[in-house]
CSV table of C-alpha atoms in Angstrom, one decimal:
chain,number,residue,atom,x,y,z
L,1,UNK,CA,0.0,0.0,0.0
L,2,UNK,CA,1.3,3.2,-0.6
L,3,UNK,CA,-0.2,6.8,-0.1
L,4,UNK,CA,0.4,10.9,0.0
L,5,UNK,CA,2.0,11.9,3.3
L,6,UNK,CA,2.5,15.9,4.0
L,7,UNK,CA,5.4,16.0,6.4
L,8,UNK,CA,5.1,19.1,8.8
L,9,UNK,CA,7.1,20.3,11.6
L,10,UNK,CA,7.6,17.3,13.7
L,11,UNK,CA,6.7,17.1,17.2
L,12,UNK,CA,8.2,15.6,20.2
L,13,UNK,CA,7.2,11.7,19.6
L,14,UNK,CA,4.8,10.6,22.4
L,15,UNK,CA,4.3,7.7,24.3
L,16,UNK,CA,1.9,5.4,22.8
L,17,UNK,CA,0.2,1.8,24.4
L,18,UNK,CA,-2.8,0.6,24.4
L,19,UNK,CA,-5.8,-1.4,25.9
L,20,UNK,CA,-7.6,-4.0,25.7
L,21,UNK,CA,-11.6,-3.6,25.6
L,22,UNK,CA,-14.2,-6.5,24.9
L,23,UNK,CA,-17.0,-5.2,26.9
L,24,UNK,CA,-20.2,-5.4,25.1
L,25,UNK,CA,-18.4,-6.6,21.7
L,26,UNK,CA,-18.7,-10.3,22.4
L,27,UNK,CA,-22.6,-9.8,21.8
L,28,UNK,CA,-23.1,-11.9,19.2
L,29,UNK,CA,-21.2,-14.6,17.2
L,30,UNK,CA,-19.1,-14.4,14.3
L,31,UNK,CA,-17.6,-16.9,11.9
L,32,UNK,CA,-14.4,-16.6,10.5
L,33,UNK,CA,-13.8,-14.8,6.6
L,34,UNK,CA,-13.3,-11.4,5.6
L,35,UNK,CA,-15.4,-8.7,7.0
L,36,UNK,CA,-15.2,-4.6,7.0
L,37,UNK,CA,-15.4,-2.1,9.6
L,38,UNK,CA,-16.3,1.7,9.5
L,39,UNK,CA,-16.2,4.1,12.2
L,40,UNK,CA,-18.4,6.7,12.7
L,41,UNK,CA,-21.2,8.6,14.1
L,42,UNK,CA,-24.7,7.1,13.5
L,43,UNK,CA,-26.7,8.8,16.2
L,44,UNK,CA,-25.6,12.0,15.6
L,45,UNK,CA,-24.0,12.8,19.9
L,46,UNK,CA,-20.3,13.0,18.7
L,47,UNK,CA,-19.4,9.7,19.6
L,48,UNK,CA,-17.9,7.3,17.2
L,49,UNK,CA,-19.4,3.8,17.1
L,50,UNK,CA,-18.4,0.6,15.1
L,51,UNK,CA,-20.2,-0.9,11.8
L,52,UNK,CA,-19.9,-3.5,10.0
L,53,UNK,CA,-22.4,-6.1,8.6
L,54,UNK,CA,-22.4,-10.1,8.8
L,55,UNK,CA,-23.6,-13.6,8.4
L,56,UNK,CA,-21.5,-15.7,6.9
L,57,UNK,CA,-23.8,-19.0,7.1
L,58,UNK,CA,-27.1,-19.6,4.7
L,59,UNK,CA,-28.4,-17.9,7.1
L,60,UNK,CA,-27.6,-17.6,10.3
L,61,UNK,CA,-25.6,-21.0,10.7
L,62,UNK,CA,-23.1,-21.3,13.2
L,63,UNK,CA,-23.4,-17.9,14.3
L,64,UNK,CA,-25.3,-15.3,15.4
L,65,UNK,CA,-24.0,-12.3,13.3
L,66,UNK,CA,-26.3,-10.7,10.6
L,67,UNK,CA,-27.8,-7.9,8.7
L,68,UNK,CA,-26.6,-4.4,9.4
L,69,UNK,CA,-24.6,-4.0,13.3
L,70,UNK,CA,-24.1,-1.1,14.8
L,71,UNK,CA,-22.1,-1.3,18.5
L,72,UNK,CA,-23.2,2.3,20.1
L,73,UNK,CA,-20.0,3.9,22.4
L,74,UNK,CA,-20.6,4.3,25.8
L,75,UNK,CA,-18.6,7.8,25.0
L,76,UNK,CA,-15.4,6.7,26.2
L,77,UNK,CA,-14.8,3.5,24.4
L,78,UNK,CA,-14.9,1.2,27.1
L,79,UNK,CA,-18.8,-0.2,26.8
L,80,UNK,CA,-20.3,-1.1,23.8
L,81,UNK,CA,-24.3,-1.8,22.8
L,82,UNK,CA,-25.4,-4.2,19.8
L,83,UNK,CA,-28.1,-2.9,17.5
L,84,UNK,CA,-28.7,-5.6,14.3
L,85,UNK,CA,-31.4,-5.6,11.6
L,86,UNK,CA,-31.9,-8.0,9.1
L,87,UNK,CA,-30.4,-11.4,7.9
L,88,UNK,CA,-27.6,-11.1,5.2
L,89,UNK,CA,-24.0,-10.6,4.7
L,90,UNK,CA,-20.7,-10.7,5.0
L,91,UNK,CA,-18.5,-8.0,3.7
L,92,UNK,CA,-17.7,-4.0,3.2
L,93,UNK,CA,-19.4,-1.1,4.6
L,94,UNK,CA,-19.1,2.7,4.5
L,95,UNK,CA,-20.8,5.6,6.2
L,96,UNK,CA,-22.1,8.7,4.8
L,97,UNK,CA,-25.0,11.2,3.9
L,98,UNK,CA,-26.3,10.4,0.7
L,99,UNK,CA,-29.1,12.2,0.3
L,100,UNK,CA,-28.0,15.0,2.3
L,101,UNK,CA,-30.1,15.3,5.4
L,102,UNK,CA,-27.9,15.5,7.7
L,103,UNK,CA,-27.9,12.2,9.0
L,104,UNK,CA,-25.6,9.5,8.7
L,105,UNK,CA,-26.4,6.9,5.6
L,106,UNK,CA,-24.9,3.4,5.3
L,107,UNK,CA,-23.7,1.3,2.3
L,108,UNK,CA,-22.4,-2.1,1.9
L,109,UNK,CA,-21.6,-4.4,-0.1
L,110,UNK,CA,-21.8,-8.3,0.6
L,111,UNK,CA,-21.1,-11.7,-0.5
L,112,UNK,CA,-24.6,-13.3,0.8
L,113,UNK,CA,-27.8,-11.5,-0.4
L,114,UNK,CA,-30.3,-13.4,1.0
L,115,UNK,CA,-32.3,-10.7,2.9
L,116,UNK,CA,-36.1,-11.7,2.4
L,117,UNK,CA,-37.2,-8.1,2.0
L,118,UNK,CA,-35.5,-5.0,-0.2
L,119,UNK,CA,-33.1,-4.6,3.1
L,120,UNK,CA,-30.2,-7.4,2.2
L,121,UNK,CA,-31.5,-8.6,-1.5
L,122,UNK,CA,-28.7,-7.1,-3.4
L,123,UNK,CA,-25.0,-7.6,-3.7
L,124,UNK,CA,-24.2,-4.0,-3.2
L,125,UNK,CA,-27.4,-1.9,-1.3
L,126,UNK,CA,-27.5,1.9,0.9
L,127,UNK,CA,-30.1,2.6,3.4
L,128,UNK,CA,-30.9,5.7,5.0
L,129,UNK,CA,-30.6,6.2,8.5
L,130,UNK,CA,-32.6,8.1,11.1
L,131,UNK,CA,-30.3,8.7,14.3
L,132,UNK,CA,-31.2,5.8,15.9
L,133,UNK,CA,-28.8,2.7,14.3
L,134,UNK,CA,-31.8,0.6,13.6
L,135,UNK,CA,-34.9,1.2,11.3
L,136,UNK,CA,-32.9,1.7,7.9
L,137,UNK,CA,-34.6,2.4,4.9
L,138,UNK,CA,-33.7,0.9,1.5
L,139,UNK,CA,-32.4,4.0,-1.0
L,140,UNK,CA,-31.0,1.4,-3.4
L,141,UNK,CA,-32.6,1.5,-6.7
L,142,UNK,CA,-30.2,0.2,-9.3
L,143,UNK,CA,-27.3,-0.6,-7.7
L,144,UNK,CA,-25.8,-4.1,-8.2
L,145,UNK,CA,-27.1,-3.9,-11.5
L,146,UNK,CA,-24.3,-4.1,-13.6
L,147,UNK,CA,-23.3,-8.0,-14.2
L,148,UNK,CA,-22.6,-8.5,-10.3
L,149,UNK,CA,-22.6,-12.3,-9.2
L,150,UNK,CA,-19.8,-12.6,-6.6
L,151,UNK,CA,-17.9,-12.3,-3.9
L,152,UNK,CA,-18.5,-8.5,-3.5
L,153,UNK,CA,-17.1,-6.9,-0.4
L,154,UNK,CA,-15.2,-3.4,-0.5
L,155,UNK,CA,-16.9,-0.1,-0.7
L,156,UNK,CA,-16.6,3.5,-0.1
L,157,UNK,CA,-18.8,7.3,-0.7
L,158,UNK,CA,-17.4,10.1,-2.7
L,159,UNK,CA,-18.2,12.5,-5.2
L,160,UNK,CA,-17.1,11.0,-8.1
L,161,UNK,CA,-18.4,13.6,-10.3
L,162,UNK,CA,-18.7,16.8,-8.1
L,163,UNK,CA,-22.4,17.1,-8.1
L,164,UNK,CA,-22.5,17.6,-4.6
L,165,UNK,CA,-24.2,14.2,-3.8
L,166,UNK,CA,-21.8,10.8,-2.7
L,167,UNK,CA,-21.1,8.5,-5.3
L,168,UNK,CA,-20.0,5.0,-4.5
L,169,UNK,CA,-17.4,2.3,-5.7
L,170,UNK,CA,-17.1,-1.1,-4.6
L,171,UNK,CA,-14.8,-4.4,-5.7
L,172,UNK,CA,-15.1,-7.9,-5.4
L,173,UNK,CA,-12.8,-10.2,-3.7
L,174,UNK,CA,-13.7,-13.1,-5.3
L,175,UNK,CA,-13.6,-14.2,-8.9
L,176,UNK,CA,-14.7,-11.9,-11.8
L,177,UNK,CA,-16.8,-9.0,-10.6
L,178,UNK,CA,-13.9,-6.8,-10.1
L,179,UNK,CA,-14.4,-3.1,-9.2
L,180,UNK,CA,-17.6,-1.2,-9.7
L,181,UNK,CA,-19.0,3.0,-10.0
L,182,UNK,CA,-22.3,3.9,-9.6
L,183,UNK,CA,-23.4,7.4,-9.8
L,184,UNK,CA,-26.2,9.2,-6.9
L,185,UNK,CA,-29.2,9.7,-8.8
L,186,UNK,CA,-30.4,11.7,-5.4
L,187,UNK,CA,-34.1,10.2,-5.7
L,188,UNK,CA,-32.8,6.6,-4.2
L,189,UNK,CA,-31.7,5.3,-7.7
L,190,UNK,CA,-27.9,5.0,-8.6
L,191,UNK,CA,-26.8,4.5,-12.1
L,192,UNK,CA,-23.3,2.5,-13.2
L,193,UNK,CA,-20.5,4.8,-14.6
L,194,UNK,CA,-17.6,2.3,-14.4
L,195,UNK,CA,-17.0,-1.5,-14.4
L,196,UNK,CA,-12.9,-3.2,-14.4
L,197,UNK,CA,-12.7,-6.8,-13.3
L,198,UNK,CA,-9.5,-7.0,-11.5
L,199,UNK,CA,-8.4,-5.0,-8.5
L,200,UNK,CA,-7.9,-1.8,-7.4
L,201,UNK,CA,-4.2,-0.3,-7.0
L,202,UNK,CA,-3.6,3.2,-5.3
L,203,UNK,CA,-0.2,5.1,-5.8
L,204,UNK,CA,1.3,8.8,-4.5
L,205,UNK,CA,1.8,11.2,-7.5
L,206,UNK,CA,4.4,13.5,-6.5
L,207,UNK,CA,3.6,17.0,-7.9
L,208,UNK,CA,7.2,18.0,-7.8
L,209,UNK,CA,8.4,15.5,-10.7
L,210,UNK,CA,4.8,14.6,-12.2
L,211,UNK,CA,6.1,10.8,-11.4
L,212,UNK,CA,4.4,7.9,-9.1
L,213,UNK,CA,6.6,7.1,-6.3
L,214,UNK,CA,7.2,4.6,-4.0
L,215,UNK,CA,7.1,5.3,-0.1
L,216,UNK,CA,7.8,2.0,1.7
L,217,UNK,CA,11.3,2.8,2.8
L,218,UNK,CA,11.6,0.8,6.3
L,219,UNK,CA,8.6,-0.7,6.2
L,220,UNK,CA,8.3,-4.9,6.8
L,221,UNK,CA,8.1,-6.3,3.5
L,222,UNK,CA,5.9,-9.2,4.5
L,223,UNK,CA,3.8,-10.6,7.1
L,224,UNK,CA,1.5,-7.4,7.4
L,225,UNK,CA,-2.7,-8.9,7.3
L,226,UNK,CA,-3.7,-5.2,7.2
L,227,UNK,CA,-2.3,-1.8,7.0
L,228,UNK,CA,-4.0,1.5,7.8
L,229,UNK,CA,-2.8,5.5,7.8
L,230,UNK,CA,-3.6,7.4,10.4
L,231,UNK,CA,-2.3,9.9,13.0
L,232,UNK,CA,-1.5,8.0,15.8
L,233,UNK,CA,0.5,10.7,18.0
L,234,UNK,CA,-1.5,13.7,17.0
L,235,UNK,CA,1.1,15.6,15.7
L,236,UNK,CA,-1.0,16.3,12.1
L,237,UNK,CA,0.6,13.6,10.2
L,238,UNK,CA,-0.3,10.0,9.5
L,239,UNK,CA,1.4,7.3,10.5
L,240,UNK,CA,1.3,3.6,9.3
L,241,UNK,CA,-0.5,1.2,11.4
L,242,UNK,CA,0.1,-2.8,10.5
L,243,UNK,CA,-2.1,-5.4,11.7
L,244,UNK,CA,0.0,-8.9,11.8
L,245,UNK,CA,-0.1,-12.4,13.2
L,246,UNK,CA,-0.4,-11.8,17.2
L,247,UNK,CA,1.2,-8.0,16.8
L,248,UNK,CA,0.1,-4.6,15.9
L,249,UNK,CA,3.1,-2.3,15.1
L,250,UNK,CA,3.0,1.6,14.4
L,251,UNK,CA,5.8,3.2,12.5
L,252,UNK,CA,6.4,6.9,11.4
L,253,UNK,CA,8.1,8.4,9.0
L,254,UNK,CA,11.1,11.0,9.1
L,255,UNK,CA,11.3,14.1,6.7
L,256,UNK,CA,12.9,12.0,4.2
L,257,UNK,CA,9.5,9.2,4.4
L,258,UNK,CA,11.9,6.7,5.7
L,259,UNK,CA,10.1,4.7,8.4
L,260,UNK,CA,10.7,3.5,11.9
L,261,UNK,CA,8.7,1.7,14.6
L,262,UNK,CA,7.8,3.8,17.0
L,263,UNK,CA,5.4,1.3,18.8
L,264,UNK,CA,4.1,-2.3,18.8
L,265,UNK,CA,2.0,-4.7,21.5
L,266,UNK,CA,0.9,-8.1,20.7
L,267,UNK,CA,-2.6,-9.6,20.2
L,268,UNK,CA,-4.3,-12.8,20.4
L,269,UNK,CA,-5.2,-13.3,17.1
L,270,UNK,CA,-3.6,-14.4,14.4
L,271,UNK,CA,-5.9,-13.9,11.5
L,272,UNK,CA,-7.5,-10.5,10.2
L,273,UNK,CA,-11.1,-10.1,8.8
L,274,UNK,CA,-11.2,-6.5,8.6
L,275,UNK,CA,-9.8,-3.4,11.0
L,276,UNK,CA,-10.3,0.4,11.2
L,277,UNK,CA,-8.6,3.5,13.6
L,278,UNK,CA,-11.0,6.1,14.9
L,279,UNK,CA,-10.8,8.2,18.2
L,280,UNK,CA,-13.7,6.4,20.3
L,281,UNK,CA,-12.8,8.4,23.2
L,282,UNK,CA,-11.8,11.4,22.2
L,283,UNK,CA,-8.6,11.6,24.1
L,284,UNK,CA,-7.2,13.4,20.9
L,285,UNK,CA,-5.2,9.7,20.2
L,286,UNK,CA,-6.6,7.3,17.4
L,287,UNK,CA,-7.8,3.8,18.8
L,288,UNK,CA,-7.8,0.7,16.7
L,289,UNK,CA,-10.3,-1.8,16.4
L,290,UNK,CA,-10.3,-5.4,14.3
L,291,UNK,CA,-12.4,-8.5,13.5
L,292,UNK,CA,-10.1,-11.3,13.8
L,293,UNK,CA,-9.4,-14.8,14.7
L,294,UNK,CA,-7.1,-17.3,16.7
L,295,UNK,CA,-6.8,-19.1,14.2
L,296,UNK,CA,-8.6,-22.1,15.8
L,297,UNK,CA,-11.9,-20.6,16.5
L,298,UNK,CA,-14.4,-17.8,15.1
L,299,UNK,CA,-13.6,-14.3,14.4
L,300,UNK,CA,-13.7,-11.8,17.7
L,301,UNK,CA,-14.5,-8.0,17.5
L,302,UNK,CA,-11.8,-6.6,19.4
L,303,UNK,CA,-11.0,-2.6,20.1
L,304,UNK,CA,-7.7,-1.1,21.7
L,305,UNK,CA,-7.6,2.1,23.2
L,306,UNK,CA,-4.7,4.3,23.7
L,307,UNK,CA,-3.9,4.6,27.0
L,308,UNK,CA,-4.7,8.4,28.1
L,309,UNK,CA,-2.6,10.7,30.6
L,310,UNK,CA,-5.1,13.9,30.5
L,311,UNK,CA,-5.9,15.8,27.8
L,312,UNK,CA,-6.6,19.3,27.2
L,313,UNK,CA,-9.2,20.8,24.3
L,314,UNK,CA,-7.6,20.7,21.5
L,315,UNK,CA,-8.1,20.4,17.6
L,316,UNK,CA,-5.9,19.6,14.7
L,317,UNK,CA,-6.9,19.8,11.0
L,318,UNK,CA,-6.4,16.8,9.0
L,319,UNK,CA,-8.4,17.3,5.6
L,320,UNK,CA,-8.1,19.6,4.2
L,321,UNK,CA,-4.8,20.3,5.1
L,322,UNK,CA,-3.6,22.3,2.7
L,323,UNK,CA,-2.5,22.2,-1.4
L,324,UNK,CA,-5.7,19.8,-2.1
L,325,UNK,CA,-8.0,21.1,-5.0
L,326,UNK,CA,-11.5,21.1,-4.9
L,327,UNK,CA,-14.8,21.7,-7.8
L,328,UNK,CA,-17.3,23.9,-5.9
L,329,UNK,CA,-20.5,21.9,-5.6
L,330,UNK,CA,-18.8,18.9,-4.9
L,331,UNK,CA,-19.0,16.8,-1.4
L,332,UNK,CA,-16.0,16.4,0.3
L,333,UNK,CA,-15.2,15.1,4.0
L,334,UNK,CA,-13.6,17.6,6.5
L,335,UNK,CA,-11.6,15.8,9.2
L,336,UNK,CA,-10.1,16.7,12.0
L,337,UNK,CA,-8.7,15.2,15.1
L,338,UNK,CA,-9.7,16.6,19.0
L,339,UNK,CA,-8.6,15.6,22.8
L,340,UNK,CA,-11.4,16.9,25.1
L,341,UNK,CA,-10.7,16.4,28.8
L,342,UNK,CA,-12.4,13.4,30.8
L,343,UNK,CA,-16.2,13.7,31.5
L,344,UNK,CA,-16.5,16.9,29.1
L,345,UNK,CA,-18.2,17.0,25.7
L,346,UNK,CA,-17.7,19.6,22.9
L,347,UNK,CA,-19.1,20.4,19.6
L,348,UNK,CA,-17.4,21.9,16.6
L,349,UNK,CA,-18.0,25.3,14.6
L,350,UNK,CA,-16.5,25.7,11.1
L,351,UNK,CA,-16.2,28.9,9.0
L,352,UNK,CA,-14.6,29.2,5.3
L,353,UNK,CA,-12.5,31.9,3.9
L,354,UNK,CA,-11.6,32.1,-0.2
L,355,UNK,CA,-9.3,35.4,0.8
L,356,UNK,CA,-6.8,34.0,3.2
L,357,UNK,CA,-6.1,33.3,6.9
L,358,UNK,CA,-7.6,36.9,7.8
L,359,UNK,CA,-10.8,35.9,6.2
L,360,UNK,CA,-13.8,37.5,5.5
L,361,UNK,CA,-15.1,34.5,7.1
L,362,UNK,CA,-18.5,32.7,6.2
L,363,UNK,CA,-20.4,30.1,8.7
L,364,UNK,CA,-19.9,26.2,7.1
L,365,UNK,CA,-21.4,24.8,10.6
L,366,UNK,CA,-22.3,26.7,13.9
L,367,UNK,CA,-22.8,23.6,16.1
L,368,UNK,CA,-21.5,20.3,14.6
L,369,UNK,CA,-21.1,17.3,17.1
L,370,UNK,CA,-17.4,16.4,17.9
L,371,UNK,CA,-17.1,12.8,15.3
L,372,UNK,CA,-14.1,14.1,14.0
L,373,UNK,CA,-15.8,14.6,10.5
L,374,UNK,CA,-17.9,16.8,8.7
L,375,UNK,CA,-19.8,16.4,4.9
L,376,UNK,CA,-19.3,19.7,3.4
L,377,UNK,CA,-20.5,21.2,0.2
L,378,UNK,CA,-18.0,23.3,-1.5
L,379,UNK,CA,-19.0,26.9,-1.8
L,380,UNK,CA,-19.3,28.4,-5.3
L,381,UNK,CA,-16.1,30.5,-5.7
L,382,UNK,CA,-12.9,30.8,-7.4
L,383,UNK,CA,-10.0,31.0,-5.2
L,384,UNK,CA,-6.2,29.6,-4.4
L,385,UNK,CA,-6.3,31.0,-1.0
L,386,UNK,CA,-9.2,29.1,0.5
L,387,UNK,CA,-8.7,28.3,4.3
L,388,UNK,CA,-10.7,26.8,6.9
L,389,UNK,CA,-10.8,27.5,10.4
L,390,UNK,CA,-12.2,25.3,13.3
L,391,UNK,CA,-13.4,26.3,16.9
L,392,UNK,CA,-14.4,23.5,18.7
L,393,UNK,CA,-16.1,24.4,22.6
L,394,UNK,CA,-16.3,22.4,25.8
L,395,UNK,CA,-18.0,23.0,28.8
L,396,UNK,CA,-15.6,25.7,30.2
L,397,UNK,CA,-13.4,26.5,27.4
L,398,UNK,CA,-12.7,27.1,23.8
L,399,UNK,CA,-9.8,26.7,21.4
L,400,UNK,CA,-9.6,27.8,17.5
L,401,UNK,CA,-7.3,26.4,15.0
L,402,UNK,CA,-6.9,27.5,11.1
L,403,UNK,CA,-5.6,25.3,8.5
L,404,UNK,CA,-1.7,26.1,7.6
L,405,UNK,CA,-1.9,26.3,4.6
L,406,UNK,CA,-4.3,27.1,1.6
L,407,UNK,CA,-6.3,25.1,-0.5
L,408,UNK,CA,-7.9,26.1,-4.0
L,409,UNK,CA,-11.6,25.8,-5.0
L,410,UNK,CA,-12.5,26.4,-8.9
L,411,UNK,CA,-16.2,26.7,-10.4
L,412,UNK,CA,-14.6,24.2,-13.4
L,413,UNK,CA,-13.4,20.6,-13.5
């Protein structure tokens, strides 16, 4: 795997171990084979819960996953509570809001589409959500239309064609189905844009030289399961996160994107379904959480939290971040990353600027909750000097932060 880092100002490396947490995950049963995870907020109260959708048997054999599961956070990551509806499964999910309500959407797409109603018939499906985690309504006209038969599993949202409404893709990882597009209608239909059989490669395009690159420098080159990038010691760059046999090892890179482990604690498992990072208790430090098994027995939801000292309010950009382009109209995800102290909440206010860091500034969001990210439609303007600036509020306390750099918005592709 290889990706686009932005190497700032480095910080003082911090210390970085982990937890163990099963409460509340063991709520239901899971066979072994791949599964994804997503992270994010369903309900709408800043905290980030864990998705993911299963049943692996015809139905419901040998286990008790199924349908769409949504573990709700307790807040601080260390409780979790089990919502499921329907009977289908295994494979991808992705969160988002696709028909632009404000509320959090799923989509999925699955190697067993047995569902006996329009929730779970189709290889590849969204539903709209209500705040709740349960109760999702089909919005999936279309989709899964285009020759699949197998094996499909990975999926994400995004704009492909910056009409302000998320798109979706999705590959297979079985035999023939390969990697599908289908467009947002925004009446509940989608339409296919784009079908490859074969998989999906990503690369980093360095600007500089116009040339793809490779960034692996120090990195194992085998035994990895899984490999994630995320920011790990808040310092506002990602590092890499590797899931292997019994170990999960972080390693950062220097100026020069040479890497070096900077952390590592060992696991039970030995085999990886599927894994994602997220902040579950907003300590300002990324968490990871996995599906995975010993080997010898089913696959266990698992979630380790970094170990907290105390943390003060705090918020650090991390997209945009600065040099990224951007069609106005199109839907793009703002993320940050935030440490509020124990027992406090916060939300999150965002304003734009197209004339610099000194603004004029106009309101993007007066009161977001705290989940770390934000669906934003790009304003209609035509600027290289576009800046966002964040003010996220406690109980007792306030802190603003402005993106370091700029980023550029045009009115055409």
């Amino acid at each position: 795997m290889v990706a686009l880092l932005l190497i700032c100002n480095r910080a003082p490396r911090r210390n970085l171990s982990y937890q163990l947490i099963t409460s509340g995950l063991d709520a239901v049963t899971f066979e072994i084979g791949f599964a994804g995870l997503a992270a994010g907020d369903v309900h709408g109260d800043g905290r980030l819960d864990i998705v993911t959708i299963g049943d692996h048997g015809s139905p419901r054999v040998n286990a008790t996953e199924a349908g769409i599961m949504v573990w709700n956070n307790n807040g601080v990551g260390t409780n979790w509570t089990l919502m499921k509806e329907g009977i289908f499964g295994y494979g991808g999910v992705a969160l988002g809001d696709v028909n632009n309500d404000g509320i959090i959407d799923i989509g999925y797409a699955m190697h067993h589409n047995y569902g006996s109603s329009d929730l779970g018939n189709q290889l590849i499906e969204t539903a709209l959500g209500n705040g709740s985690g349960t109760g999702w309504v089909p919005y999936d006209d279309g989709l899964a239309t285009n020759g699949e038969t197998y094996g499909i599993f990975g999926i994400d949202f995004a704009d492909v064609n910056n009409d302000g409404r998320l798109d979706l893709a999705s590959n297979s990882f079985g035999c023939c189905d390969g990697f599908r597009v289908y467009q947002n209608n925004g009446d509940g239909s989608w339409s296919p844009t784009f079908a490859k059989n074969g998989g999906a490669q990503v690369y980093y395009f360095d600007l500089t030289t116009s040339t793809w690159q490779s960034i692996s420098s120090g990195l194992p080159t085998g035994g990895a399961q899984g490999i994630r990038l995320a920011d790990m010691d808040m310092d506002g760059n990602p590092e890499v996160v590797l899931w292997s046999s019994r170990s999960i090892s972080i390693y950062k890179a220097d100026p020069n994107l040479n890497w070096s482990q900077i952390a590592s604690f060992t696991i039970a498992e030995t085999a990886l379904a599927g894994m994602t990072i997220a902040d579950f208790d907003h300590d300002g430090f990324n968490d990871v959480t996995y599906l995975a098994s010993t080997g010898i027995g089913d696959n266990k939801l698992r979630v380790y939290l970094r170990v907290p000292g105390n943390p003060r309010l705090n918020l650090i950009p991390l997209f945009p971040k600065g040099s990224e382009h951007f069609i106005s109209g199109s839907a793009q995800f703002v993320q940050w990353l935030s440490s509020v102290p124990p027992g406090d909440s916060a939300t999150v206010a965002i304003q734009f600027s197209a004339t610099g860091r000194n603004g004029p500034w106009t309101e993007v969001v007066k009161r977001a909750p705290n989940s770390n990210r934000y669906q934003w439609i790009v304003p209609k303007v035509d600027s290289s000097s576009c800046y966002l600036r964040y003010k996220i509020t406690s109980s007792n306390a306030t802190r603003k932060m402005t993106t370091l750099r700029p980023f550029s918005i045009s009115t055409t592709q």
